[in-house]
Amino acid sequence: MTTDSRPPAAPIPPGATIGIVGGGQLGRMTALAAARLGYRVHVFTPEADSPAAQVSERATVADYLDMAALDAFAGSVDVATFEFENVPAATVERIAARAPMRPSARCLEIAQDRIREKTFLNANGAPTVPFARIASPAELACALDEIGRPAVLKTATLGYDGKGQVKIDARTDPAEAYLRMGADVGILEGFVDFACEVSVVLARDAAGRVAAFDVAENRHANHILDVTLAPAAIAPEVADEAERVAARVAEALGLVGLLAVEMFVTRDGCVLVNEIAPRPHNSGHWTLDACVTSQFEQFVRAVCGLPLGDPARHSDAAMKNLIGDEVNRFDALVRDPGAKIHLYGKGAPRPGRKMGHVTWLFPRGLGPKTPG
Ligand code: AMP
């Protein structure tokens, strides 16, 4: 099912302007890929001196709900996209009324709400953990009887990197857990004792062609992605299933652009989708250095209607995020001739802030070594 029944539009050629809503590192790396292909980038973000604006031709610094600024932005771009999920849907819809928006506002709306997201996934043949909508402590107590413990209570919207998540074990009081979540509406999820976490990043073009990067394994620390290892050390049939599920989700979304699908691999080799993101993803950063075409170039190609590039992995890779003070490892990393360093141009290294990442390559087939 696609939301856009119009025939694929003509490609948007180099020289045209891509509008990116959001000013973070994903926009920055997209803008760099766009520049390499000869495009101009106009960023829309409330943040002054944002990572994306630093490397783009133009930036509008305005509130996401400043309609006049949004209209002017939409009028200045040939195509628009977004680089993070917590943009108000109204912002994207406003721009979409005046400029082609890829992916569609609908893709964003589904990904923004964990309940809508998991309902959509299950309806389209993508398995998830059992879940329930929670709007009161009583509903939580009831849902815990159904789903069992341990479980995880998450805010339905605006949560990321573990914010707004409460683990519920045998002794947790539902009323207290509900309060700790810090939102009115949440989602209760069964807790998975997973073997590993993996993700698939793929591009899909307007004609429905899909190009997926190899499945990568993700390791988190304090709920934030710490390391990605590519390829994931999983059985080929599990990797194939992960790719099949991701492609099914992209198709069901009618997605034109990039999609990241984060999954748990259970101990008996099943894949359960945890989250989807219709944009470049942290777990795809390794593709910058290890693939023929990076996720960012692929994103630009899909959004501009160009043929998709080759996602083949020429090397195995280990990507380490530089979170907060870890960016101070720069002096040592820059002396490591094999370290491919990417810094995002952010100011102070606050705890939990993604400051950059570093990727090491290994001969294809030998497997990545976990960075220290
Ligand atoms: P999320 O914000 O949903 O991406 O969650 C962040 C991380 O918390 C995940 O990558 C997992 O490591 C862990 N996590 C989230 N949900 C669950 C779950 N239902 N069962 C087990 N671990 C989870």
mmCIF file of C-alpha atoms and ligand atoms in Angstrom:
data_model
loop_
_atom_site.group_PDB
_atom_site.id
_atom_site.type_symbol
_atom_site.label_atom_id
_atom_site.label_comp_id
_atom_site.label_asym_id
_atom_site.label_seq_id
_atom_site.Cartn_x
_atom_site.Cartn_y
_atom_site.Cartn_z
ATOM 1 C CA MET A 1 0.000 0.000 0.000
ATOM 2 C CA THR A 2 1.384 3.413 -0.891
ATOM 3 C CA THR A 3 -0.019 6.786 0.106
ATOM 4 C CA ASP A 4 1.222 8.489 -3.016
ATOM 5 C CA SER A 5 -0.448 7.121 -6.119
ATOM 6 C CA ARG A 6 1.128 9.660 -8.482
ATOM 7 C CA PRO A 7 3.688 8.244 -10.919
ATOM 8 C CA PRO A 8 7.299 8.730 -9.827
ATOM 9 C CA ALA A 9 8.318 12.310 -10.541
ATOM 10 C CA ALA A 10 11.277 13.129 -12.782
ATOM 11 C CA PRO A 11 14.643 12.994 -11.014
ATOM 12 C CA ILE A 12 15.715 16.143 -9.235
ATOM 13 C CA PRO A 13 19.071 16.954 -10.833
ATOM 14 C CA PRO A 14 22.323 18.132 -9.212
ATOM 15 C CA GLY A 15 22.280 21.883 -8.688
ATOM 16 C CA ALA A 16 18.824 21.656 -7.120
ATOM 17 C CA THR A 17 18.240 22.403 -3.444
ATOM 18 C CA ILE A 18 17.360 19.737 -0.893
ATOM 19 C CA GLY A 19 15.590 21.000 2.207
ATOM 20 C CA ILE A 20 16.395 19.166 5.411
ATOM 21 C CA VAL A 21 14.217 19.610 8.474
ATOM 22 C CA GLY A 22 16.411 19.166 11.540
ATOM 23 C CA GLY A 23 19.949 20.329 12.105
ATOM 24 C CA GLY A 24 21.724 17.413 13.786
ATOM 25 C CA GLN A 25 24.529 15.115 12.737
ATOM 26 C CA LEU A 26 22.296 13.070 10.446
ATOM 27 C CA GLY A 27 21.499 16.237 8.512
ATOM 28 C CA ARG A 28 25.176 17.164 8.527
ATOM 29 C CA MET A 29 26.285 13.872 6.993
ATOM 30 C CA THR A 30 23.384 13.993 4.515
ATOM 31 C CA ALA A 31 24.385 17.527 3.502
ATOM 32 C CA LEU A 32 27.978 16.396 2.951
ATOM 33 C CA ALA A 33 26.774 13.513 0.738
ATOM 34 C CA ALA A 34 24.448 15.902 -1.110
ATOM 35 C CA ALA A 35 27.287 18.345 -1.738
ATOM 36 C CA ARG A 36 29.405 15.545 -3.214
ATOM 37 C CA LEU A 37 26.646 14.870 -5.707
ATOM 38 C CA GLY A 38 26.411 18.557 -6.597
ATOM 39 C CA TYR A 39 23.278 19.493 -4.642
ATOM 40 C CA ARG A 40 22.686 22.506 -2.443
ATOM 41 C CA VAL A 41 21.195 22.086 1.018
ATOM 42 C CA HIS A 42 18.885 24.364 2.982
ATOM 43 C CA VAL A 43 18.474 23.332 6.629
ATOM 44 C CA PHE A 44 15.482 24.246 8.819
ATOM 45 C CA THR A 45 16.166 24.040 12.532
ATOM 46 C CA PRO A 46 15.431 25.995 15.709
ATOM 47 C CA GLU A 47 19.081 25.590 16.728
ATOM 48 C CA ALA A 48 21.695 28.258 15.930
ATOM 49 C CA ASP A 49 25.036 26.984 14.569
ATOM 50 C CA SER A 50 23.681 23.458 14.190
ATOM 51 C CA PRO A 51 25.893 20.587 12.978
ATOM 52 C CA ALA A 52 23.975 20.450 9.668
ATOM 53 C CA ALA A 53 23.933 24.212 9.089
ATOM 54 C CA GLN A 54 27.722 24.358 9.476
ATOM 55 C CA VAL A 55 28.134 22.404 6.225
ATOM 56 C CA SER A 56 25.079 23.605 4.278
ATOM 57 C CA GLU A 57 24.588 26.499 1.897
ATOM 58 C CA ARG A 58 21.669 27.932 3.797
ATOM 59 C CA ALA A 59 19.932 27.593 7.141
ATOM 60 C CA THR A 60 16.660 28.917 8.460
ATOM 61 C CA VAL A 61 16.781 29.162 12.239
ATOM 62 C CA ALA A 62 13.158 29.265 13.359
ATOM 63 C CA ASP A 63 10.650 27.448 15.499
ATOM 64 C CA TYR A 64 9.214 24.267 13.979
ATOM 65 C CA LEU A 65 5.757 25.813 14.160
ATOM 66 C CA ASP A 66 6.689 29.164 12.574
ATOM 67 C CA MET A 67 4.365 28.798 9.572
ATOM 68 C CA ALA A 68 5.701 31.817 7.672
ATOM 69 C CA ALA A 69 9.245 30.521 7.994
ATOM 70 C CA LEU A 70 8.117 27.042 6.927
ATOM 71 C CA ASP A 71 6.366 28.443 3.844
ATOM 72 C CA ALA A 72 9.446 30.442 2.855
ATOM 73 C CA PHE A 73 11.611 27.360 3.383
ATOM 74 C CA ALA A 74 9.288 25.161 1.309
ATOM 75 C CA GLY A 75 9.300 27.754 -1.453
ATOM 76 C CA SER A 76 13.099 27.732 -1.606
ATOM 77 C CA VAL A 77 13.665 23.980 -1.996
ATOM 78 C CA ASP A 78 13.122 21.482 -4.820
ATOM 79 C CA VAL A 79 12.503 18.572 -2.471
ATOM 80 C CA ALA A 80 12.337 18.269 1.304
ATOM 81 C CA THR A 81 13.070 15.604 3.873
ATOM 82 C CA PHE A 82 13.638 15.317 7.626
ATOM 83 C CA GLU A 83 16.520 14.025 9.663
ATOM 84 C CA PHE A 84 14.946 13.270 13.016
ATOM 85 C CA GLU A 85 11.652 12.007 14.308
ATOM 86 C CA ASN A 86 10.601 14.543 16.856
ATOM 87 C CA VAL A 87 9.711 17.206 14.316
ATOM 88 C CA PRO A 88 6.012 18.031 14.800
ATOM 89 C CA ALA A 89 3.957 16.262 12.130
ATOM 90 C CA ALA A 90 2.315 19.645 11.414
ATOM 91 C CA THR A 91 5.705 21.011 10.335
ATOM 92 C CA VAL A 92 6.237 18.274 7.797
ATOM 93 C CA GLU A 93 2.647 18.492 6.550
ATOM 94 C CA ARG A 94 2.950 22.247 6.069
ATOM 95 C CA ILE A 95 6.087 21.831 3.960
ATOM 96 C CA ALA A 96 4.567 18.895 2.076
ATOM 97 C CA ALA A 97 1.729 21.145 0.895
ATOM 98 C CA ARG A 98 4.279 23.266 -0.982
ATOM 99 C CA ALA A 99 7.191 21.004 -1.888
ATOM 100 C CA PRO A 100 7.687 17.290 -2.522
ATOM 101 C CA MET A 101 8.339 15.647 0.859
ATOM 102 C CA ARG A 102 10.190 12.335 0.943
ATOM 103 C CA PRO A 103 9.518 10.229 2.920
ATOM 104 C CA SER A 104 5.876 11.232 3.408
ATOM 105 C CA ALA A 105 4.488 12.829 6.562
ATOM 106 C CA ARG A 106 2.604 9.561 7.165
ATOM 107 C CA CYS A 107 5.862 7.618 7.567
ATOM 108 C CA LEU A 108 6.952 10.126 10.199
ATOM 109 C CA GLU A 109 3.623 10.000 12.034
ATOM 110 C CA ILE A 110 3.772 6.215 12.301
ATOM 111 C CA ALA A 111 7.347 6.251 13.611
ATOM 112 C CA GLN A 112 6.647 9.027 16.122
ATOM 113 C CA ASP A 113 4.278 7.052 18.289
ATOM 114 C CA ARG A 114 5.338 3.668 19.644
ATOM 115 C CA ILE A 115 1.741 2.412 19.879
ATOM 116 C CA ARG A 116 0.883 3.443 16.313
ATOM 117 C CA GLU A 117 4.226 2.023 15.182
ATOM 118 C CA LYS A 118 3.811 -1.427 16.746
ATOM 119 C CA THR A 119 0.163 -1.640 15.682
ATOM 120 C CA PHE A 120 1.227 -0.823 12.117
ATOM 121 C CA LEU A 121 4.069 -3.346 12.235
ATOM 122 C CA ASN A 122 1.879 -6.197 13.446
ATOM 123 C CA ALA A 123 -0.798 -5.356 10.869
ATOM 124 C CA ASN A 124 1.839 -5.638 8.156
ATOM 125 C CA GLY A 125 3.426 -8.921 9.119
ATOM 126 C CA ALA A 126 6.333 -7.571 11.135
ATOM 127 C CA PRO A 127 6.458 -9.280 14.549
ATOM 128 C CA THR A 128 7.087 -7.254 17.720
ATOM 129 C CA VAL A 129 7.072 -7.917 21.452
ATOM 130 C CA PRO A 130 3.596 -8.090 23.035
ATOM 131 C CA PHE A 131 2.482 -4.589 24.004
ATOM 132 C CA ALA A 132 -0.392 -2.614 25.493
ATOM 133 C CA ARG A 133 -1.436 1.031 25.600
ATOM 134 C CA ILE A 134 -1.256 2.423 29.119
ATOM 135 C CA ALA A 135 -3.055 5.585 30.242
ATOM 136 C CA SER A 136 -3.352 5.004 34.008
ATOM 137 C CA PRO A 137 -1.774 2.985 36.847
ATOM 138 C CA ALA A 138 -4.838 0.702 36.811
ATOM 139 C CA GLU A 139 -4.362 -0.047 33.107
ATOM 140 C CA LEU A 140 -0.729 -0.785 33.826
ATOM 141 C CA ALA A 141 -1.590 -3.256 36.602
ATOM 142 C CA CYS A 142 -4.059 -4.970 34.272
ATOM 143 C CA ALA A 143 -1.640 -5.115 31.335
ATOM 144 C CA LEU A 144 1.086 -6.551 33.572
ATOM 145 C CA ASP A 145 -1.221 -9.471 34.344
ATOM 146 C CA GLU A 146 -1.546 -10.093 30.596
ATOM 147 C CA ILE A 147 2.012 -9.468 29.440
ATOM 148 C CA GLY A 148 3.824 -10.622 32.572
ATOM 149 C CA ARG A 149 7.052 -9.468 34.188
ATOM 150 C CA PRO A 150 9.737 -8.397 33.505
ATOM 151 C CA ALA A 151 8.403 -5.712 31.193
ATOM 152 C CA VAL A 152 9.339 -2.220 30.041
ATOM 153 C CA LEU A 153 7.110 0.832 30.275
ATOM 154 C CA LYS A 154 7.945 3.541 27.735
ATOM 155 C CA THR A 155 6.429 6.883 26.841
ATOM 156 C CA ALA A 156 4.400 6.505 23.652
ATOM 157 C CA THR A 157 5.942 9.592 22.067
ATOM 158 C CA LEU A 158 9.066 11.726 22.297
ATOM 159 C CA GLY A 159 11.210 9.032 23.894
ATOM 160 C CA TYR A 160 14.671 8.260 22.564
ATOM 161 C CA ASP A 161 17.923 6.824 23.880
ATOM 162 C CA GLY A 162 16.118 5.259 26.824
ATOM 163 C CA LYS A 163 14.486 8.480 28.044
ATOM 164 C CA GLY A 164 11.071 7.887 29.607
ATOM 165 C CA GLN A 165 11.674 4.135 30.037
ATOM 166 C CA VAL A 166 11.010 2.184 33.215
ATOM 167 C CA LYS A 167 11.999 -1.455 33.648
ATOM 168 C CA ILE A 168 9.385 -3.369 35.625
ATOM 169 C CA ASP A 169 10.502 -6.427 37.536
ATOM 170 C CA ALA A 170 8.770 -8.753 40.007
ATOM 171 C CA ARG A 171 8.689 -6.174 42.787
ATOM 172 C CA THR A 172 7.921 -2.927 40.910
ATOM 173 C CA ASP A 173 4.786 -1.119 42.034
ATOM 174 C CA PRO A 174 2.671 -0.225 38.944
ATOM 175 C CA ALA A 175 1.606 3.155 40.364
ATOM 176 C CA GLU A 176 5.201 4.139 40.993
ATOM 177 C CA ALA A 177 6.338 2.912 37.555
ATOM 178 C CA TYR A 178 3.569 4.917 35.897
ATOM 179 C CA LEU A 179 4.679 8.073 37.722
ATOM 180 C CA ARG A 180 8.336 7.480 36.867
ATOM 181 C CA MET A 181 7.513 7.219 33.162
ATOM 182 C CA GLY A 182 6.636 10.930 33.327
ATOM 183 C CA ALA A 183 3.909 10.997 30.651
ATOM 184 C CA ASP A 184 0.160 10.393 30.499
ATOM 185 C CA VAL A 185 0.229 7.769 27.770
ATOM 186 C CA GLY A 186 2.733 4.971 27.572
ATOM 187 C CA ILE A 187 3.281 1.551 26.096
ATOM 188 C CA LEU A 188 3.984 -1.557 28.121
ATOM 189 C CA GLU A 189 6.232 -4.024 26.327
ATOM 190 C CA GLY A 190 7.180 -7.543 27.225
ATOM 191 C CA PHE A 191 10.886 -7.666 28.072
ATOM 192 C CA VAL A 192 12.947 -9.719 25.617
ATOM 193 C CA ASP A 193 15.934 -11.660 26.847
ATOM 194 C CA PHE A 194 17.491 -11.202 23.407
ATOM 195 C CA ALA A 195 20.572 -12.913 21.963
ATOM 196 C CA CYS A 196 21.547 -9.672 20.242
ATOM 197 C CA GLU A 197 20.169 -6.500 18.725
ATOM 198 C CA VAL A 198 20.501 -5.880 15.009
ATOM 199 C CA SER A 199 19.349 -3.344 12.482
ATOM 200 C CA VAL A 200 18.681 -3.190 8.797
ATOM 201 C CA VAL A 201 19.085 0.098 6.966
ATOM 202 C CA LEU A 202 17.615 0.162 3.488
ATOM 203 C CA ALA A 203 16.744 2.607 0.770
ATOM 204 C CA ARG A 204 13.573 2.427 -1.302
ATOM 205 C CA ASP A 205 12.913 4.432 -4.426
ATOM 206 C CA ALA A 206 9.652 5.712 -5.869
ATOM 207 C CA ALA A 207 9.404 2.682 -8.166
ATOM 208 C CA GLY A 208 9.555 0.373 -5.137
ATOM 209 C CA ARG A 209 13.115 -0.849 -5.662
ATOM 210 C CA VAL A 210 14.880 -1.665 -2.407
ATOM 211 C CA ALA A 211 18.615 -1.689 -1.644
ATOM 212 C CA ALA A 212 19.489 -2.946 1.833
ATOM 213 C CA PHE A 213 22.794 -2.707 3.652
ATOM 214 C CA ASP A 214 24.047 -5.811 5.391
ATOM 215 C CA VAL A 215 22.501 -6.517 8.777
ATOM 216 C CA ALA A 216 24.605 -4.995 11.561
ATOM 217 C CA GLU A 217 24.741 -5.786 15.267
ATOM 218 C CA ASN A 218 24.169 -2.995 17.764
ATOM 219 C CA ARG A 219 25.420 -2.845 21.330
ATOM 220 C CA HIS A 220 24.000 -0.259 23.682
ATOM 221 C CA ALA A 221 25.417 1.303 26.833
ATOM 222 C CA ASN A 222 23.039 3.236 29.115
ATOM 223 C CA HIS A 223 20.312 2.818 26.448
ATOM 224 C CA ILE A 224 22.408 4.685 23.873
ATOM 225 C CA LEU A 225 23.987 2.993 20.877
ATOM 226 C CA ASP A 226 27.637 2.433 21.736
ATOM 227 C CA VAL A 227 29.025 0.122 19.058
ATOM 228 C CA THR A 228 27.824 -1.250 15.714
ATOM 229 C CA LEU A 229 29.504 -4.311 14.237
ATOM 230 C CA ALA A 230 29.033 -5.099 10.560
ATOM 231 C CA PRO A 231 28.162 -7.660 9.509
ATOM 232 C CA ALA A 232 26.186 -9.014 12.452
ATOM 233 C CA ALA A 233 27.442 -12.414 13.600
ATOM 234 C CA ILE A 234 24.090 -14.136 13.063
ATOM 235 C CA ALA A 235 23.009 -17.147 11.020
ATOM 236 C CA PRO A 236 22.428 -16.337 7.333
ATOM 237 C CA GLU A 237 18.774 -17.356 7.569
ATOM 238 C CA VAL A 238 18.232 -14.946 10.476
ATOM 239 C CA ALA A 239 19.905 -12.143 8.481
ATOM 240 C CA ASP A 240 17.695 -12.978 5.490
ATOM 241 C CA GLU A 241 14.595 -12.858 7.659
ATOM 242 C CA ALA A 242 15.659 -9.490 9.130
ATOM 243 C CA GLU A 243 16.064 -8.096 5.605
ATOM 244 C CA ARG A 244 12.737 -9.542 4.490
ATOM 245 C CA VAL A 245 10.924 -7.997 7.447
ATOM 246 C CA ALA A 246 12.571 -4.598 6.865
ATOM 247 C CA ALA A 247 11.665 -4.620 3.167
ATOM 248 C CA ARG A 248 8.073 -5.541 4.033
ATOM 249 C CA VAL A 249 7.846 -2.581 6.405
ATOM 250 C CA ALA A 250 9.279 -0.169 3.807
ATOM 251 C CA GLU A 251 6.779 -1.418 1.251
ATOM 252 C CA ALA A 252 3.857 -1.102 3.668
ATOM 253 C CA LEU A 253 4.910 2.455 4.472
ATOM 254 C CA GLY A 254 5.150 3.317 0.779
ATOM 255 C CA LEU A 255 8.489 4.752 1.815
ATOM 256 C CA VAL A 256 10.641 6.785 -0.545
ATOM 257 C CA GLY A 257 13.906 7.433 1.223
ATOM 258 C CA LEU A 258 15.764 5.577 3.915
ATOM 259 C CA LEU A 259 14.428 3.289 6.621
ATOM 260 C CA ALA A 260 16.205 1.849 9.646
ATOM 261 C CA VAL A 261 14.570 -1.117 11.335
ATOM 262 C CA GLU A 262 15.932 -2.018 14.773
ATOM 263 C CA MET A 263 15.261 -5.579 15.876
ATOM 264 C CA PHE A 264 15.850 -8.017 18.680
ATOM 265 C CA VAL A 265 17.127 -11.459 17.731
ATOM 266 C CA THR A 266 15.660 -13.901 20.222
ATOM 267 C CA ARG A 267 17.599 -16.864 21.562
ATOM 268 C CA ASP A 268 15.657 -19.164 19.243
ATOM 269 C CA GLY A 269 16.568 -17.088 16.175
ATOM 270 C CA CYS A 270 13.369 -15.062 15.656
ATOM 271 C CA VAL A 271 13.463 -11.365 14.802
ATOM 272 C CA LEU A 272 11.164 -8.916 16.599
ATOM 273 C CA VAL A 273 11.023 -5.311 15.443
ATOM 274 C CA ASN A 274 11.683 -2.824 18.227
ATOM 275 C CA GLU A 275 11.670 0.498 16.370
ATOM 276 C CA ILE A 276 11.639 1.967 12.907
ATOM 277 C CA ALA A 277 13.117 5.266 11.773
ATOM 278 C CA PRO A 278 12.322 6.671 8.304
ATOM 279 C CA ARG A 279 15.670 8.472 7.992
ATOM 280 C CA PRO A 280 19.417 7.792 8.191
ATOM 281 C CA HIS A 281 20.322 6.014 11.400
ATOM 282 C CA ASN A 282 23.209 5.881 13.823
ATOM 283 C CA SER A 283 23.488 2.128 13.240
ATOM 284 C CA GLY A 284 24.185 2.844 9.553
ATOM 285 C CA HIS A 285 27.163 5.147 10.076
ATOM 286 C CA TRP A 286 29.573 2.303 9.332
ATOM 287 C CA THR A 287 28.390 2.412 5.701
ATOM 288 C CA LEU A 288 30.223 5.734 5.231
ATOM 289 C CA ASP A 289 33.550 3.937 5.309
ATOM 290 C CA ALA A 290 32.731 0.295 4.573
ATOM 291 C CA CYS A 291 30.268 0.332 1.655
ATOM 292 C CA VAL A 292 30.348 1.297 -1.996
ATOM 293 C CA THR A 293 27.488 3.737 -1.332
ATOM 294 C CA SER A 294 26.891 5.146 2.159
ATOM 295 C CA GLN A 295 23.481 5.428 3.801
ATOM 296 C CA PHE A 296 23.690 9.205 3.357
ATOM 297 C CA GLU A 297 24.388 9.076 -0.370
ATOM 298 C CA GLN A 298 21.676 6.458 -0.736
ATOM 299 C CA PHE A 299 19.272 8.755 1.116
ATOM 300 C CA VAL A 300 20.070 11.652 -1.231
ATOM 301 C CA ARG A 301 19.659 9.373 -4.247
ATOM 302 C CA ALA A 302 16.267 8.085 -3.063
ATOM 303 C CA VAL A 303 14.954 11.530 -2.119
ATOM 304 C CA CYS A 304 16.079 13.050 -5.437
ATOM 305 C CA GLY A 305 14.754 10.173 -7.537
ATOM 306 C CA LEU A 306 18.201 9.036 -8.752
ATOM 307 C CA PRO A 307 18.959 5.348 -9.237
ATOM 308 C CA LEU A 308 20.012 3.773 -5.945
ATOM 309 C CA GLY A 309 23.717 3.059 -5.488
ATOM 310 C CA ASP A 310 25.369 -0.238 -4.658
ATOM 311 C CA PRO A 311 25.045 -0.940 -0.916
ATOM 312 C CA ALA A 312 27.710 -3.696 -1.021
ATOM 313 C CA ARG A 313 30.052 -3.901 1.960
ATOM 314 C CA HIS A 314 33.672 -3.886 0.790
ATOM 315 C CA SER A 315 35.053 -4.242 4.342
ATOM 316 C CA ASP A 316 33.884 -5.457 7.706
ATOM 317 C CA ALA A 317 33.519 -2.590 10.144
ATOM 318 C CA ALA A 318 33.277 -1.620 13.791
ATOM 319 C CA MET A 319 31.709 1.759 14.564
ATOM 320 C CA LYS A 320 32.060 3.333 18.021
ATOM 321 C CA ASN A 321 30.019 6.342 19.015
ATOM 322 C CA LEU A 322 31.861 9.120 20.805
ATOM 323 C CA ILE A 323 29.390 10.049 23.526
ATOM 324 C CA GLY A 324 29.964 12.993 25.853
ATOM 325 C CA ASP A 325 33.538 13.055 27.165
ATOM 326 C CA GLU A 326 34.554 10.187 24.884
ATOM 327 C CA VAL A 327 35.182 12.850 22.286
ATOM 328 C CA ASN A 328 38.302 13.693 24.315
ATOM 329 C CA ARG A 329 39.796 10.485 22.903
ATOM 330 C CA PHE A 330 40.336 12.494 19.739
ATOM 331 C CA ASP A 331 44.033 13.073 20.461
ATOM 332 C CA ALA A 332 44.644 9.320 20.665
ATOM 333 C CA LEU A 333 42.298 8.425 17.802
ATOM 334 C CA VAL A 334 43.877 10.890 15.432
ATOM 335 C CA ARG A 335 47.193 9.087 15.951
ATOM 336 C CA ASP A 336 45.581 5.768 14.977
ATOM 337 C CA PRO A 337 46.037 5.591 11.205
ATOM 338 C CA GLY A 338 43.171 3.116 10.862
ATOM 339 C CA ALA A 339 40.590 5.180 12.738
ATOM 340 C CA LYS A 340 38.113 6.905 10.429
ATOM 341 C CA ILE A 341 37.000 9.824 12.606
ATOM 342 C CA HIS A 342 33.771 11.767 12.127
ATOM 343 C CA LEU A 343 33.080 14.687 14.462
ATOM 344 C CA TYR A 344 29.807 16.566 14.375
ATOM 345 C CA GLY A 345 30.890 20.122 15.159
ATOM 346 C CA LYS A 346 29.001 20.242 18.451
ATOM 347 C CA GLY A 347 30.067 22.484 21.319
ATOM 348 C CA ALA A 348 30.255 21.216 24.881
ATOM 349 C CA PRO A 349 30.437 17.423 25.406
ATOM 350 C CA ARG A 350 27.455 16.957 27.716
ATOM 351 C CA PRO A 351 26.759 13.459 29.129
ATOM 352 C CA GLY A 352 24.831 11.360 26.609
ATOM 353 C CA ARG A 353 25.451 13.808 23.751
ATOM 354 C CA LYS A 354 26.553 12.182 20.495
ATOM 355 C CA MET A 355 29.694 14.144 19.603
ATOM 356 C CA GLY A 356 31.030 11.981 16.796
ATOM 357 C CA HIS A 357 31.875 8.443 15.837
ATOM 358 C CA VAL A 358 34.852 6.453 14.696
ATOM 359 C CA THR A 359 34.959 3.456 12.388
ATOM 360 C CA TRP A 360 37.646 0.838 11.928
ATOM 361 C CA LEU A 361 37.695 -1.368 8.827
ATOM 362 C CA PHE A 362 38.705 -5.028 8.615
ATOM 363 C CA PRO A 363 39.212 -7.248 5.578
ATOM 364 C CA ARG A 364 35.835 -8.470 4.392
ATOM 365 C CA GLY A 365 34.991 -11.853 5.845
ATOM 366 C CA LEU A 366 37.360 -11.711 8.812
ATOM 367 C CA GLY A 367 34.719 -10.102 11.035
ATOM 368 C CA PRO A 368 34.984 -6.826 12.938
ATOM 369 C CA LYS A 369 36.848 -6.613 16.229
ATOM 370 C CA THR A 370 34.925 -4.967 19.055
ATOM 371 C CA PRO A 371 36.539 -1.599 19.845
ATOM 372 C CA GLY A 372 37.647 -0.991 23.434
HETATM 373 P P1 AMP B 1 14.359 1.956 22.550
HETATM 374 O O1 AMP B 1 14.300 3.347 23.055
HETATM 375 O O2 AMP B 1 13.031 1.304 22.390
HETATM 376 O O3 AMP B 1 15.210 1.842 21.308
HETATM 377 O O4 AMP B 1 15.156 1.107 23.670
HETATM 378 C C1 AMP B 1 16.517 1.329 23.904
HETATM 379 C C2 AMP B 1 17.166 0.009 24.277
HETATM 380 O O5 AMP B 1 16.560 -0.532 25.449
HETATM 381 C C3 AMP B 1 17.015 -1.078 23.234
HETATM 382 O O6 AMP B 1 17.954 -0.956 22.212
HETATM 383 C C4 AMP B 1 17.204 -2.318 24.085
HETATM 384 O O7 AMP B 1 18.570 -2.530 24.370
HETATM 385 C C5 AMP B 1 16.482 -1.957 25.363
HETATM 386 N N1 AMP B 1 15.063 -2.364 25.235
HETATM 387 C C6 AMP B 1 14.040 -1.609 24.801
HETATM 388 N N2 AMP B 1 12.876 -2.283 24.787
HETATM 389 C C7 AMP B 1 13.150 -3.523 25.238
HETATM 390 C C8 AMP B 1 12.370 -4.703 25.441
HETATM 391 N N3 AMP B 1 11.034 -4.737 25.211
HETATM 392 N N4 AMP B 1 13.007 -5.805 25.905
HETATM 393 C C9 AMP B 1 14.337 -5.791 26.153
HETATM 394 N N5 AMP B 1 15.127 -4.712 25.992
HETATM 395 C C10 AMP B 1 14.556 -3.588 25.533
#
